[in-house]
Every structure is written in C-alpha cells, then in structure tokens.
Amino acid sequence: MKAEHLVCRWALVTLALGLGACQPTEDAPESDDALAEQSQSQASAAAMRQRSDLIKSVLAADPNVDNPLLWAGIANTETGMAFCYGEHSPYECPGPNSPDCNGPILAGYWDGNGNCSLQLGGLGMFQFDAPGTYSDTLAEYGTGILTQQGSATRAVKLVLDKAWASDFTPVFASRQDMYNWINNIRVGGPTWDNWLGFLAHHYNGENWGSSDWALAKTKYDTNTRAMLNLYGESYWYGTTPPPPPPPPPGQCSPEGGLFCGNNGVPGDPNFLYVCKGGIPVVKQVCANGCNRAPAGQADSCLAGSSAPKTCSCAGGAYKNGKPIPQWLTYCGFRTCGSDNNLYECRTGNQWANTGVTCGGSCSCANGAHLNGTQISAADTSCHMEVCGGGNTFYECVGTSWSAVSGSSCRMN
C-alpha cells in the first residue's frame, strides 16, 4: 500500500448530537478535552437536513454505491456537517470563497496552529487536505469541492479509491464486489467494525491498532449512529421522507422542550434554551458546553466544574433608544431593539438578533438585575430577559416579570 496524505489533519471537536471529530495528527496545542468546551459545530438543524438530503442525492445518482449514511457519518465526524466559515467557531479559518457560502468555506485551524494566514487546513465538511496550502488542495481535488455538491461527489470517489487499494479491506475480485461490500455495511452489522477501522486508518490517518486509531473508530461510530438516529433508518435506506424542517426563526416546539442554540432553535451554542410560550428563552449558560442530543431527546448542559462563561456586549440600547451600559451586560441578557427584534448578549461579546419579535405593550415594573441595579419600566418590553434575584432568569411578559422555571444565571 503506497503512502497517502490525509484528508483530515485538524481537530474540530464537536458536541452536536454527541459528535466527535478528527484527531490532530501533529502539533495540536490542546487536548480534545480542553477543546471540547470551546469548539463545536454551529451548523443549524436546517443545514444538516439539507446536507443530508444532498448526500443522499449524490449517492442515489451513483450507479455503483448507495449507502449515504456512511458518508453522512464521515461529514458529521469531521465537522459536525459544518461547511461554511462561521459554522464551527471558534477554532476555524476562512478558506477560499464558496458560492454555496456567499463567502469563505470552512477551513481547518490546527495545521497552522491557529495561524489562518498559512492556509494549511482542510476544506469543507469532508475536510479535503493535500500537503501544502489551500491552492495545493484545490489542485489535488478540484475546485468543485468548494460547493457542497462537488464536495460530496468527490468524497464518494475518494473513499471508494481508498477502499479498493487498502490492505485493510477484504480482497475484492472486482470493483463490483467492493461496491457490494460497501452497500451492505450497516451500523452494528458484521462488517461495521472493519469499516470503522478502515476510516480511522485511511481517512483519519491513525496507525492501525493504536490507541488513537481505537479512539477514532469510536468517534466514527458515535457520529454515524447520531445521523442514523437523527432521521431514522427509513430515511437513509427507504423512501420515507425526513422529518419536517425546524420551526421558523423565533418559534419553537414542543412547549417546555430544551434546546442548545443552533440545534432546533437559533441561538448561542453555549446557551441552553427552553421553549416558553412558543419562543426559545435562555434557561442557562453552559460552562462546559451544551450537549446536543439526538432528535426527540432533550438537550442539556454538559457536566463539569468550570465557571459559567462571561459576556460583555457594547453598543446596546433599549427599544426607547436609551443606551445600555456595557458593564451592565452579561450572557443571556435580552432587550428589544428599535426594529422590534429581540437582541441577546452572547458569548462572542456581541448582540445577536434572535429572530423573535418583541415590542408590543409589555411594561414590567419593579425589575432589578442580580447586582441590585433597578430596571425602569420605561426600558422594558415584551420578552426582555434579565438575570435577577436567586440567580434566576426573568422574562417580561405583559405587565410582570415571569421567572424561567429551573433557570440559572449570573452577572459577570
């Protein structure tokens, strides 16, 4: 077997759907545990659905193989299905422009030890990465990988070529025998472990039988199972359509459901939201990251002992135009803007439009922040949310403050 360069050479540690990620093969400045609380996929539920549908269509059009779950599992493991820059922060770099992103494609971070100007990372959700810079990668795999369609199509060819030449797949009498082998692979089936070992060695670059190879196998297993659980076996192997798209921005269901940001509801991926009155409301700022559970299961904050994350957002103003002092801001503080959109102070230290319509006739008196700073009723509006007494979030509803049941908050 001739030596091959690796497709995945950087660590994008994701928590989405319990996801893992590629292991860095060299010079990784931090361990996976250290990164896990800091870096995670921010690909929305709608984007994951669209990319899963795309992978299905690419495999359906291939005359030889049609096992889309295997490739969805690879993309899920590499980047949590993130494709564009900005979908996998903070450990990401801007790659070449992609027409599907209206800007840069997602590029790897660790090959250059965080120096994005070196242009050394892999590209897109399948993390194509030839030795050298982005230009070398595009010369190797073609500029088609800058689109989602081209990326998925090229990934199919890459894996098939590796499977045919590998010393760790069965000895195939013909290419058709190889296609039959791949088409019959099922999660937990008799050839499943061989498939995982093949990916850990040829796609992840780990030495066969090493402890890192075993860890990579576990991650491919976990993340492929996550995609299987997300849409179900009938979606991947039958004709049943996938579940409906998530509710429009600013809406959520079911009532009382718990969601990590960007996992069924828009928001900060470090925040745990509860569906209250049909909109996502901040319930907790997760110190150690938010666990994105499979579809149909409640999300939750990951356990740990780290202090809650802090936020400080400048330039904010209430709906009436009165400025909000930056020292008074904190993670999860929400206020209505003059455009009648609800804005939220997030861990990127910026105000973000939640997509929730606010304003209205709400006016809540007798409010105060946790530090005792009084809140003028004139500054309040529908769905304004503050950290108040008892380290509890309160939402302005009608003419009174409504505690977010079971919530936990703090000021900086």
mmCIF file of C-alpha atoms in Angstrom:
data_model
loop_
_atom_site.group_PDB
_atom_site.id
_atom_site.type_symbol
_atom_site.label_atom_id
_atom_site.label_comp_id
_atom_site.label_asym_id
_atom_site.label_seq_id
_atom_site.Cartn_x
_atom_site.Cartn_y
_atom_site.Cartn_z
ATOM 1 C CA MET A 1 0.000 0.000 0.000
ATOM 2 C CA LYS A 2 1.505 3.295 -1.010
ATOM 3 C CA ALA A 3 1.604 6.141 1.483
ATOM 4 C CA GLU A 4 -1.254 8.611 1.162
ATOM 5 C CA HIS A 5 -1.704 12.106 2.504
ATOM 6 C CA LEU A 6 -4.555 12.595 4.925
ATOM 7 C CA VAL A 7 -7.890 14.188 4.299
ATOM 8 C CA CYS A 8 -8.437 15.105 7.943
ATOM 9 C CA ARG A 9 -5.495 16.698 9.743
ATOM 10 C CA TRP A 10 -7.120 19.033 12.249
ATOM 11 C CA ALA A 11 -9.296 18.878 15.357
ATOM 12 C CA LEU A 12 -12.785 20.325 15.215
ATOM 13 C CA VAL A 13 -14.170 18.899 18.429
ATOM 14 C CA THR A 14 -17.963 18.992 18.255
ATOM 15 C CA LEU A 15 -20.670 18.415 20.763
ATOM 16 C CA ALA A 16 -23.530 18.485 18.269
ATOM 17 C CA LEU A 17 -25.640 15.348 18.651
ATOM 18 C CA GLY A 18 -22.879 13.934 20.824
ATOM 19 C CA LEU A 19 -20.444 14.301 17.971
ATOM 20 C CA GLY A 20 -16.717 13.709 17.970
ATOM 21 C CA ALA A 21 -14.218 14.975 15.426
ATOM 22 C CA CYS A 22 -10.966 14.332 13.647
ATOM 23 C CA GLN A 23 -7.890 13.948 15.759
ATOM 24 C CA PRO A 24 -4.938 16.247 15.080
ATOM 25 C CA THR A 25 -2.027 14.227 13.739
ATOM 26 C CA GLU A 26 0.630 16.679 14.794
ATOM 27 C CA ASP A 27 1.305 19.805 16.806
ATOM 28 C CA ALA A 28 -2.146 20.033 18.385
ATOM 29 C CA PRO A 29 -1.760 22.679 21.092
ATOM 30 C CA GLU A 30 -4.568 21.363 23.277
ATOM 31 C CA SER A 31 -6.141 18.026 24.114
ATOM 32 C CA ASP A 32 -9.599 17.038 22.923
ATOM 33 C CA ASP A 33 -10.935 17.518 26.464
ATOM 34 C CA ALA A 34 -9.669 21.074 26.557
ATOM 35 C CA LEU A 35 -11.179 21.877 23.202
ATOM 36 C CA ALA A 36 -14.496 20.192 23.787
ATOM 37 C CA GLU A 37 -15.877 23.035 25.843
ATOM 38 C CA GLN A 38 -14.690 25.679 23.404
ATOM 39 C CA SER A 39 -15.312 24.499 19.859
ATOM 40 C CA GLN A 40 -18.436 22.985 18.407
ATOM 41 C CA SER A 41 -20.385 22.788 15.197
ATOM 42 C CA GLN A 42 -22.897 25.544 14.660
ATOM 43 C CA ALA A 43 -24.466 24.030 11.563
ATOM 44 C CA SER A 44 -28.202 24.579 12.006
ATOM 45 C CA ALA A 45 -30.734 21.773 12.025
ATOM 46 C CA ALA A 46 -31.963 23.026 8.653
ATOM 47 C CA ALA A 47 -28.420 22.967 7.221
ATOM 48 C CA MET A 48 -27.811 19.426 8.495
ATOM 49 C CA ARG A 49 -31.079 18.321 6.883
ATOM 50 C CA GLN A 50 -30.201 19.969 3.569
ATOM 51 C CA ARG A 51 -26.690 18.444 3.537
ATOM 52 C CA SER A 52 -28.024 15.025 4.437
ATOM 53 C CA ASP A 53 -30.512 15.286 1.576
ATOM 54 C CA LEU A 54 -27.648 16.316 -0.714
ATOM 55 C CA ILE A 55 -25.500 13.337 0.288
ATOM 56 C CA LYS A 56 -28.498 11.079 -0.355
ATOM 57 C CA SER A 57 -28.994 12.575 -3.820
ATOM 58 C CA VAL A 58 -25.303 12.205 -4.707
ATOM 59 C CA LEU A 59 -25.309 8.533 -3.707
ATOM 60 C CA ALA A 60 -28.644 7.913 -5.439
ATOM 61 C CA ALA A 61 -27.138 9.238 -8.669
ATOM 62 C CA ASP A 62 -24.082 6.990 -8.384
ATOM 63 C CA PRO A 63 -24.601 3.819 -10.449
ATOM 64 C CA ASN A 64 -22.450 1.723 -8.119
ATOM 65 C CA VAL A 65 -22.968 2.626 -4.471
ATOM 66 C CA ASP A 66 -25.972 3.814 -2.480
ATOM 67 C CA ASN A 67 -25.230 3.838 1.237
ATOM 68 C CA PRO A 68 -25.480 7.556 2.087
ATOM 69 C CA LEU A 69 -25.355 7.104 5.858
ATOM 70 C CA LEU A 70 -21.678 6.115 5.617
ATOM 71 C CA TRP A 71 -20.727 9.430 4.021
ATOM 72 C CA ALA A 72 -23.017 11.430 6.293
ATOM 73 C CA GLY A 73 -21.198 9.784 9.200
ATOM 74 C CA ILE A 74 -17.855 10.939 7.812
ATOM 75 C CA ALA A 75 -19.016 14.542 7.388
ATOM 76 C CA ASN A 76 -20.595 14.503 10.829
ATOM 77 C CA THR A 77 -17.353 13.271 12.376
ATOM 78 C CA GLU A 78 -15.121 15.704 10.515
ATOM 79 C CA THR A 79 -17.032 18.940 11.158
ATOM 80 C CA GLY A 80 -20.488 18.179 12.536
ATOM 81 C CA MET A 81 -21.782 18.777 8.973
ATOM 82 C CA ALA A 82 -20.425 22.342 9.005
ATOM 83 C CA PHE A 83 -19.401 23.518 5.525
ATOM 84 C CA CYS A 84 -19.081 27.323 5.625
ATOM 85 C CA TYR A 85 -16.804 29.553 7.645
ATOM 86 C CA GLY A 86 -18.635 30.732 10.744
ATOM 87 C CA GLU A 87 -20.362 27.387 11.334
ATOM 88 C CA HIS A 88 -17.660 25.925 13.585
ATOM 89 C CA SER A 89 -16.299 28.602 15.891
ATOM 90 C CA PRO A 90 -14.035 29.467 17.457
ATOM 91 C CA TYR A 91 -11.489 27.004 16.052
ATOM 92 C CA GLU A 92 -11.835 27.570 12.319
ATOM 93 C CA CYS A 93 -10.251 29.541 9.495
ATOM 94 C CA PRO A 94 -11.720 31.224 6.417
ATOM 95 C CA GLY A 95 -10.907 29.199 3.318
ATOM 96 C CA PRO A 96 -11.369 30.149 -0.341
ATOM 97 C CA ASN A 97 -14.710 31.638 -1.294
ATOM 98 C CA SER A 98 -17.538 29.201 -1.910
ATOM 99 C CA PRO A 99 -20.623 30.050 -3.975
ATOM 100 C CA ASP A 100 -22.656 27.973 -1.512
ATOM 101 C CA CYS A 101 -21.478 30.096 1.406
ATOM 102 C CA ASN A 102 -21.611 33.548 -0.143
ATOM 103 C CA GLY A 103 -18.133 33.860 1.320
ATOM 104 C CA PRO A 104 -15.355 31.616 2.653
ATOM 105 C CA ILE A 105 -15.656 27.877 3.002
ATOM 106 C CA LEU A 106 -14.830 26.367 6.401
ATOM 107 C CA ALA A 107 -11.121 25.611 6.720
ATOM 108 C CA GLY A 108 -9.053 23.830 9.345
ATOM 109 C CA TYR A 109 -7.349 25.574 12.237
ATOM 110 C CA TRP A 110 -4.742 23.299 13.789
ATOM 111 C CA ASP A 111 -2.423 22.620 10.850
ATOM 112 C CA GLY A 112 -1.226 26.204 11.193
ATOM 113 C CA ASN A 113 -1.522 26.193 14.987
ATOM 114 C CA GLY A 114 -4.190 28.848 14.692
ATOM 115 C CA ASN A 115 -2.362 30.947 12.110
ATOM 116 C CA CYS A 116 -5.031 31.096 9.428
ATOM 117 C CA SER A 117 -2.789 33.145 7.135
ATOM 118 C CA LEU A 118 -0.717 29.988 6.460
ATOM 119 C CA GLN A 119 -3.743 28.439 4.690
ATOM 120 C CA LEU A 120 -2.872 24.899 5.756
ATOM 121 C CA GLY A 121 -6.179 23.422 6.918
ATOM 122 C CA GLY A 122 -8.629 21.053 5.287
ATOM 123 C CA LEU A 123 -11.639 22.382 3.391
ATOM 124 C CA GLY A 124 -15.355 21.893 3.814
ATOM 125 C CA MET A 125 -17.403 19.295 5.658
ATOM 126 C CA PHE A 126 -15.262 16.427 4.346
ATOM 127 C CA GLN A 127 -12.005 18.256 5.183
ATOM 128 C CA PHE A 128 -10.112 17.716 1.933
ATOM 129 C CA ASP A 129 -6.479 18.461 2.643
ATOM 130 C CA ALA A 130 -3.497 17.902 0.357
ATOM 131 C CA PRO A 131 0.051 18.686 1.597
ATOM 132 C CA GLY A 132 0.571 22.418 1.305
ATOM 133 C CA THR A 133 -1.842 25.298 1.094
ATOM 134 C CA TYR A 134 -5.459 25.676 0.004
ATOM 135 C CA SER A 135 -4.209 26.071 -3.576
ATOM 136 C CA ASP A 136 -2.496 22.682 -3.376
ATOM 137 C CA THR A 137 -5.664 21.103 -2.028
ATOM 138 C CA LEU A 138 -7.740 22.571 -4.850
ATOM 139 C CA ALA A 139 -5.152 21.406 -7.385
ATOM 140 C CA GLU A 140 -5.394 17.885 -5.927
ATOM 141 C CA TYR A 141 -9.159 17.572 -5.556
ATOM 142 C CA GLY A 142 -10.509 20.201 -7.945
ATOM 143 C CA THR A 143 -12.308 23.462 -7.327
ATOM 144 C CA GLY A 144 -15.588 21.543 -7.313
ATOM 145 C CA ILE A 145 -15.060 20.790 -3.622
ATOM 146 C CA LEU A 146 -15.884 24.449 -2.925
ATOM 147 C CA THR A 147 -19.542 23.554 -3.488
ATOM 148 C CA GLN A 148 -21.497 21.161 -1.315
ATOM 149 C CA GLN A 149 -22.492 19.062 -4.334
ATOM 150 C CA GLY A 150 -18.923 18.844 -5.592
ATOM 151 C CA SER A 151 -17.584 18.140 -2.124
ATOM 152 C CA ALA A 152 -19.936 15.207 -1.560
ATOM 153 C CA THR A 153 -19.313 13.836 -5.055
ATOM 154 C CA ARG A 154 -15.536 13.986 -4.600
ATOM 155 C CA ALA A 155 -15.780 12.405 -1.152
ATOM 156 C CA VAL A 156 -17.559 9.387 -2.621
ATOM 157 C CA LYS A 157 -14.783 8.876 -5.167
ATOM 158 C CA LEU A 158 -12.060 9.371 -2.566
ATOM 159 C CA VAL A 159 -13.439 6.744 -0.201
ATOM 160 C CA LEU A 160 -14.041 4.238 -2.988
ATOM 161 C CA ASP A 161 -10.495 4.650 -4.264
ATOM 162 C CA LYS A 162 -9.092 4.136 -0.765
ATOM 163 C CA ALA A 163 -11.278 1.099 -0.117
ATOM 164 C CA TRP A 164 -10.153 -0.523 -3.384
ATOM 165 C CA ALA A 165 -6.443 -0.005 -2.672
ATOM 166 C CA SER A 166 -6.483 -0.682 1.080
ATOM 167 C CA ASP A 167 -4.713 -3.561 2.755
ATOM 168 C CA PHE A 168 -7.384 -3.443 5.472
ATOM 169 C CA THR A 169 -10.489 -4.092 3.420
ATOM 170 C CA PRO A 170 -11.425 -7.537 2.030
ATOM 171 C CA VAL A 171 -9.637 -8.754 -1.085
ATOM 172 C CA PHE A 172 -12.097 -7.870 -3.829
ATOM 173 C CA ALA A 173 -12.164 -9.853 -7.065
ATOM 174 C CA SER A 174 -13.732 -6.900 -8.843
ATOM 175 C CA ARG A 175 -14.836 -3.337 -8.243
ATOM 176 C CA GLN A 176 -18.400 -4.625 -8.165
ATOM 177 C CA ASP A 177 -17.512 -6.851 -5.221
ATOM 178 C CA MET A 178 -16.221 -3.761 -3.425
ATOM 179 C CA TYR A 179 -19.415 -1.866 -4.229
ATOM 180 C CA ASN A 180 -21.487 -4.753 -2.891
ATOM 181 C CA TRP A 181 -19.436 -4.793 0.318
ATOM 182 C CA ILE A 182 -19.977 -1.074 0.910
ATOM 183 C CA ASN A 183 -23.667 -1.180 0.025
ATOM 184 C CA ASN A 184 -24.260 -3.924 2.586
ATOM 185 C CA ILE A 185 -22.486 -2.215 5.506
ATOM 186 C CA ARG A 186 -24.894 -1.459 8.344
ATOM 187 C CA VAL A 187 -24.333 0.117 11.748
ATOM 188 C CA GLY A 188 -23.551 -2.701 14.170
ATOM 189 C CA GLY A 189 -23.501 -5.313 11.391
ATOM 190 C CA PRO A 190 -20.811 -7.939 10.775
ATOM 191 C CA THR A 191 -18.689 -5.603 8.595
ATOM 192 C CA TRP A 192 -19.229 -2.479 10.690
ATOM 193 C CA ASP A 193 -16.048 -2.760 12.768
ATOM 194 C CA ASN A 194 -13.950 -3.287 9.642
ATOM 195 C CA TRP A 195 -15.461 -0.141 8.117
ATOM 196 C CA LEU A 196 -14.670 1.904 11.223
ATOM 197 C CA GLY A 197 -11.091 0.645 11.270
ATOM 198 C CA PHE A 198 -10.729 1.484 7.580
ATOM 199 C CA LEU A 199 -11.896 5.073 8.173
ATOM 200 C CA ALA A 200 -9.757 5.534 11.279
ATOM 201 C CA HIS A 201 -6.678 4.474 9.338
ATOM 202 C CA HIS A 202 -7.223 5.867 5.843
ATOM 203 C CA TYR A 203 -9.419 8.911 6.464
ATOM 204 C CA ASN A 204 -8.225 9.890 9.927
ATOM 205 C CA GLY A 205 -4.615 8.820 9.460
ATOM 206 C CA GLU A 206 -4.142 6.767 12.627
ATOM 207 C CA ASN A 207 -1.830 3.751 12.785
ATOM 208 C CA TRP A 208 -3.842 0.546 12.625
ATOM 209 C CA GLY A 209 -4.276 -0.934 16.106
ATOM 210 C CA SER A 210 -3.010 2.128 18.001
ATOM 211 C CA SER A 211 -4.901 3.746 20.865
ATOM 212 C CA ASP A 212 -5.590 6.809 18.696
ATOM 213 C CA TRP A 213 -6.931 4.525 15.983
ATOM 214 C CA ALA A 214 -9.312 2.935 18.505
ATOM 215 C CA LEU A 215 -10.446 6.380 19.631
ATOM 216 C CA ALA A 216 -11.037 7.471 16.029
ATOM 217 C CA LYS A 217 -13.093 4.324 15.433
ATOM 218 C CA THR A 218 -15.276 5.238 18.405
ATOM 219 C CA LYS A 219 -15.840 8.722 17.040
ATOM 220 C CA TYR A 220 -16.829 7.497 13.590
ATOM 221 C CA ASP A 221 -19.144 5.000 15.254
ATOM 222 C CA THR A 222 -20.737 7.608 17.549
ATOM 223 C CA ASN A 223 -21.241 10.196 14.849
ATOM 224 C CA THR A 224 -22.622 7.812 12.251
ATOM 225 C CA ARG A 225 -25.062 6.433 14.787
ATOM 226 C CA ALA A 226 -26.043 10.026 15.588
ATOM 227 C CA MET A 227 -27.011 10.613 11.954
ATOM 228 C CA LEU A 228 -28.889 7.308 11.870
ATOM 229 C CA ASN A 229 -30.823 8.291 14.993
ATOM 230 C CA LEU A 230 -31.429 11.825 13.757
ATOM 231 C CA TYR A 231 -33.557 10.854 10.743
ATOM 232 C CA GLY A 232 -34.123 7.131 11.160
ATOM 233 C CA GLU A 233 -33.306 4.063 9.127
ATOM 234 C CA SER A 234 -36.210 4.566 6.729
ATOM 235 C CA TYR A 235 -34.785 7.949 5.721
ATOM 236 C CA TRP A 236 -31.328 6.595 4.945
ATOM 237 C CA TYR A 237 -32.369 3.294 3.385
ATOM 238 C CA GLY A 238 -36.034 3.626 2.471
ATOM 239 C CA THR A 239 -38.452 6.015 0.862
ATOM 240 C CA THR A 240 -39.875 7.726 3.957
ATOM 241 C CA PRO A 241 -39.124 11.449 3.765
ATOM 242 C CA PRO A 242 -37.041 13.059 6.510
ATOM 243 C CA PRO A 243 -38.735 14.949 9.339
ATOM 244 C CA PRO A 244 -40.129 18.409 8.595
ATOM 245 C CA PRO A 245 -37.790 21.387 8.820
ATOM 246 C CA PRO A 246 -37.458 23.177 12.159
ATOM 247 C CA PRO A 247 -39.914 25.937 13.093
ATOM 248 C CA PRO A 248 -39.298 29.382 11.596
ATOM 249 C CA PRO A 249 -36.915 31.688 13.489
ATOM 250 C CA GLY A 250 -38.442 32.968 16.689
ATOM 251 C CA GLN A 251 -40.692 29.925 17.149
ATOM 252 C CA CYS A 252 -40.171 26.605 18.868
ATOM 253 C CA SER A 253 -41.970 23.441 19.925
ATOM 254 C CA PRO A 254 -42.804 21.461 21.947
ATOM 255 C CA GLU A 255 -43.629 23.672 24.886
ATOM 256 C CA GLY A 256 -41.084 23.063 27.638
ATOM 257 C CA GLY A 257 -38.596 21.488 25.235
ATOM 258 C CA LEU A 258 -34.895 22.068 25.901
ATOM 259 C CA PHE A 259 -32.561 23.046 23.061
ATOM 260 C CA CYS A 260 -28.930 24.006 22.653
ATOM 261 C CA GLY A 261 -28.520 27.086 20.489
ATOM 262 C CA ASN A 262 -28.470 26.238 16.777
ATOM 263 C CA ASN A 263 -29.906 22.800 17.448
ATOM 264 C CA GLY A 264 -33.578 23.163 16.649
ATOM 265 C CA VAL A 265 -33.696 26.815 17.685
ATOM 266 C CA PRO A 266 -31.453 29.719 16.671
ATOM 267 C CA GLY A 267 -29.105 30.930 19.365
ATOM 268 C CA ASP A 268 -25.739 30.748 21.079
ATOM 269 C CA PRO A 269 -24.450 27.131 21.053
ATOM 270 C CA ASN A 270 -23.253 27.632 24.643
ATOM 271 C CA PHE A 271 -26.767 28.505 25.833
ATOM 272 C CA LEU A 272 -29.480 26.058 26.838
ATOM 273 C CA TYR A 273 -32.916 27.355 25.811
ATOM 274 C CA VAL A 274 -36.378 26.312 26.947
ATOM 275 C CA CYS A 275 -39.445 26.653 24.734
ATOM 276 C CA LYS A 276 -41.699 29.029 26.692
ATOM 277 C CA GLY A 277 -44.811 30.440 25.109
ATOM 278 C CA GLY A 278 -43.693 29.241 21.699
ATOM 279 C CA ILE A 279 -40.328 31.050 21.716
ATOM 280 C CA PRO A 280 -36.885 29.919 22.890
ATOM 281 C CA VAL A 281 -35.952 31.577 26.197
ATOM 282 C CA VAL A 282 -32.473 31.430 27.769
ATOM 283 C CA LYS A 283 -32.505 28.964 30.662
ATOM 284 C CA GLN A 284 -28.813 28.500 31.395
ATOM 285 C CA VAL A 285 -25.367 29.474 30.158
ATOM 286 C CA CYS A 286 -23.436 26.209 29.904
ATOM 287 C CA ALA A 287 -19.986 26.426 31.452
ATOM 288 C CA ASN A 288 -18.708 23.270 29.782
ATOM 289 C CA GLY A 289 -20.674 23.375 26.553
ATOM 290 C CA CYS A 290 -24.179 22.294 25.600
ATOM 291 C CA ASN A 291 -24.934 18.654 24.802
ATOM 292 C CA ARG A 292 -26.923 18.402 21.562
ATOM 293 C CA ALA A 293 -28.914 15.205 21.990
ATOM 294 C CA PRO A 294 -30.395 13.140 19.140
ATOM 295 C CA ALA A 295 -33.717 14.317 17.708
ATOM 296 C CA GLY A 296 -36.611 13.790 20.093
ATOM 297 C CA GLN A 297 -34.427 13.990 23.214
ATOM 298 C CA ALA A 298 -33.904 16.997 25.469
ATOM 299 C CA ASP A 299 -30.614 18.855 25.179
ATOM 300 C CA SER A 300 -28.694 19.707 28.349
ATOM 301 C CA CYS A 301 -25.609 21.468 29.668
ATOM 302 C CA LEU A 302 -22.584 19.222 29.892
ATOM 303 C CA ALA A 303 -21.474 18.453 33.428
ATOM 304 C CA GLY A 304 -18.268 19.960 34.769
ATOM 305 C CA SER A 305 -16.805 22.359 37.270
ATOM 306 C CA SER A 306 -15.853 25.303 35.065
ATOM 307 C CA ALA A 307 -17.177 28.752 35.883
ATOM 308 C CA PRO A 308 -20.037 29.911 33.625
ATOM 309 C CA LYS A 309 -18.928 31.779 30.543
ATOM 310 C CA THR A 310 -18.960 35.572 30.655
ATOM 311 C CA CYS A 311 -20.257 38.095 28.139
ATOM 312 C CA SER A 312 -19.866 41.845 27.772
ATOM 313 C CA CYS A 313 -21.729 43.495 24.920
ATOM 314 C CA ALA A 314 -21.083 47.093 23.901
ATOM 315 C CA GLY A 315 -23.341 49.423 21.924
ATOM 316 C CA GLY A 316 -26.659 48.075 23.170
ATOM 317 C CA ALA A 317 -29.819 50.134 23.565
ATOM 318 C CA TYR A 318 -33.347 49.598 24.816
ATOM 319 C CA LYS A 319 -36.300 49.905 22.439
ATOM 320 C CA ASN A 320 -36.771 53.517 23.573
ATOM 321 C CA GLY A 321 -33.233 54.307 22.421
ATOM 322 C CA LYS A 322 -31.699 54.612 25.877
ATOM 323 C CA PRO A 323 -28.138 53.199 25.826
ATOM 324 C CA ILE A 324 -27.333 50.103 27.875
ATOM 325 C CA PRO A 325 -24.017 50.449 29.769
ATOM 326 C CA GLN A 326 -21.639 47.688 28.774
ATOM 327 C CA TRP A 327 -20.834 46.980 32.440
ATOM 328 C CA LEU A 328 -24.480 46.027 32.946
ATOM 329 C CA THR A 329 -24.494 43.372 30.215
ATOM 330 C CA TYR A 330 -23.954 39.645 30.679
ATOM 331 C CA CYS A 331 -24.635 36.311 28.985
ATOM 332 C CA GLY A 332 -28.311 35.850 28.196
ATOM 333 C CA PHE A 333 -29.372 39.475 28.789
ATOM 334 C CA ARG A 334 -32.081 40.224 26.212
ATOM 335 C CA THR A 335 -33.580 43.509 25.130
ATOM 336 C CA CYS A 336 -35.889 44.698 22.376
ATOM 337 C CA GLY A 337 -34.311 46.864 19.690
ATOM 338 C CA SER A 338 -35.860 49.813 17.918
ATOM 339 C CA ASP A 339 -36.597 47.480 14.967
ATOM 340 C CA ASN A 340 -38.854 45.334 17.195
ATOM 341 C CA ASN A 341 -36.401 42.426 17.121
ATOM 342 C CA LEU A 342 -35.168 40.832 20.329
ATOM 343 C CA TYR A 343 -31.404 41.051 20.803
ATOM 344 C CA GLU A 344 -29.334 38.784 23.037
ATOM 345 C CA CYS A 345 -25.868 39.291 24.567
ATOM 346 C CA ARG A 346 -23.869 36.196 23.577
ATOM 347 C CA THR A 347 -20.509 34.600 24.352
ATOM 348 C CA GLY A 348 -18.925 36.262 21.341
ATOM 349 C CA ASN A 349 -19.384 39.540 23.281
ATOM 350 C CA GLN A 350 -21.831 40.792 20.683
ATOM 351 C CA TRP A 351 -25.533 41.489 20.485
ATOM 352 C CA ALA A 352 -27.270 38.980 18.217
ATOM 353 C CA ASN A 353 -30.716 39.213 16.655
ATOM 354 C CA THR A 354 -32.706 36.240 17.964
ATOM 355 C CA GLY A 355 -35.384 36.440 15.283
ATOM 356 C CA VAL A 356 -38.031 36.890 17.989
ATOM 357 C CA THR A 357 -40.439 39.784 17.503
ATOM 358 C CA CYS A 358 -40.688 41.938 20.604
ATOM 359 C CA GLY A 359 -42.000 45.407 21.447
ATOM 360 C CA GLY A 360 -45.741 45.288 21.980
ATOM 361 C CA SER A 361 -47.494 46.705 25.008
ATOM 362 C CA CYS A 362 -45.456 44.947 27.710
ATOM 363 C CA SER A 363 -44.204 47.147 30.534
ATOM 364 C CA CYS A 364 -42.789 45.444 33.609
ATOM 365 C CA ALA A 365 -42.243 47.429 36.804
ATOM 366 C CA ASN A 366 -40.198 46.596 39.909
ATOM 367 C CA GLY A 367 -37.469 44.790 37.984
ATOM 368 C CA ALA A 368 -33.833 44.601 39.052
ATOM 369 C CA HIS A 369 -30.663 42.916 37.905
ATOM 370 C CA LEU A 370 -28.913 40.447 40.205
ATOM 371 C CA ASN A 371 -26.481 43.147 41.334
ATOM 372 C CA GLY A 372 -29.362 45.302 42.528
ATOM 373 C CA THR A 373 -29.431 47.743 39.614
ATOM 374 C CA GLN A 374 -33.040 48.782 39.149
ATOM 375 C CA ILE A 375 -34.741 48.410 35.764
ATOM 376 C CA SER A 376 -37.015 51.257 34.767
ATOM 377 C CA ALA A 377 -40.393 50.108 33.474
ATOM 378 C CA ALA A 378 -39.887 52.553 30.598
ATOM 379 C CA ASP A 379 -36.894 50.479 29.455
ATOM 380 C CA THR A 380 -38.763 47.184 29.390
ATOM 381 C CA SER A 381 -40.536 45.452 26.522
ATOM 382 C CA CYS A 382 -42.075 42.097 25.669
ATOM 383 C CA HIS A 383 -39.637 39.177 26.032
ATOM 384 C CA MET A 384 -36.897 41.261 27.666
ATOM 385 C CA GLU A 385 -34.916 38.806 29.808
ATOM 386 C CA VAL A 386 -32.661 39.615 32.760
ATOM 387 C CA CYS A 387 -30.732 37.801 35.465
ATOM 388 C CA GLY A 388 -32.496 38.628 38.712
ATOM 389 C CA GLY A 389 -32.773 37.558 42.323
ATOM 390 C CA GLY A 390 -31.906 33.997 43.192
ATOM 391 C CA ASN A 391 -29.645 33.772 40.134
ATOM 392 C CA THR A 392 -32.780 33.171 38.089
ATOM 393 C CA PHE A 393 -33.669 34.454 34.627
ATOM 394 C CA TYR A 394 -36.842 36.555 34.433
ATOM 395 C CA GLU A 395 -38.789 37.423 31.274
ATOM 396 C CA CYS A 396 -41.007 40.476 30.863
ATOM 397 C CA VAL A 397 -44.466 39.157 29.977
ATOM 398 C CA GLY A 398 -47.406 41.524 29.892
ATOM 399 C CA THR A 399 -47.035 43.731 32.967
ATOM 400 C CA SER A 400 -44.954 41.470 35.204
ATOM 401 C CA TRP A 401 -41.694 39.572 35.372
ATOM 402 C CA SER A 402 -42.069 35.815 34.859
ATOM 403 C CA ALA A 403 -39.389 33.527 36.295
ATOM 404 C CA VAL A 404 -37.943 30.991 33.849
ATOM 405 C CA SER A 405 -38.552 27.786 35.780
ATOM 406 C CA GLY A 406 -35.389 25.922 36.720
ATOM 407 C CA SER A 407 -33.147 28.561 35.174
ATOM 408 C CA SER A 408 -29.732 29.597 36.421
ATOM 409 C CA CYS A 409 -27.798 32.771 35.630
ATOM 410 C CA ARG A 410 -25.113 35.093 36.883
ATOM 411 C CA MET A 411 -23.732 38.523 36.130
ATOM 412 C CA ASN A 412 -20.058 38.973 35.265
#
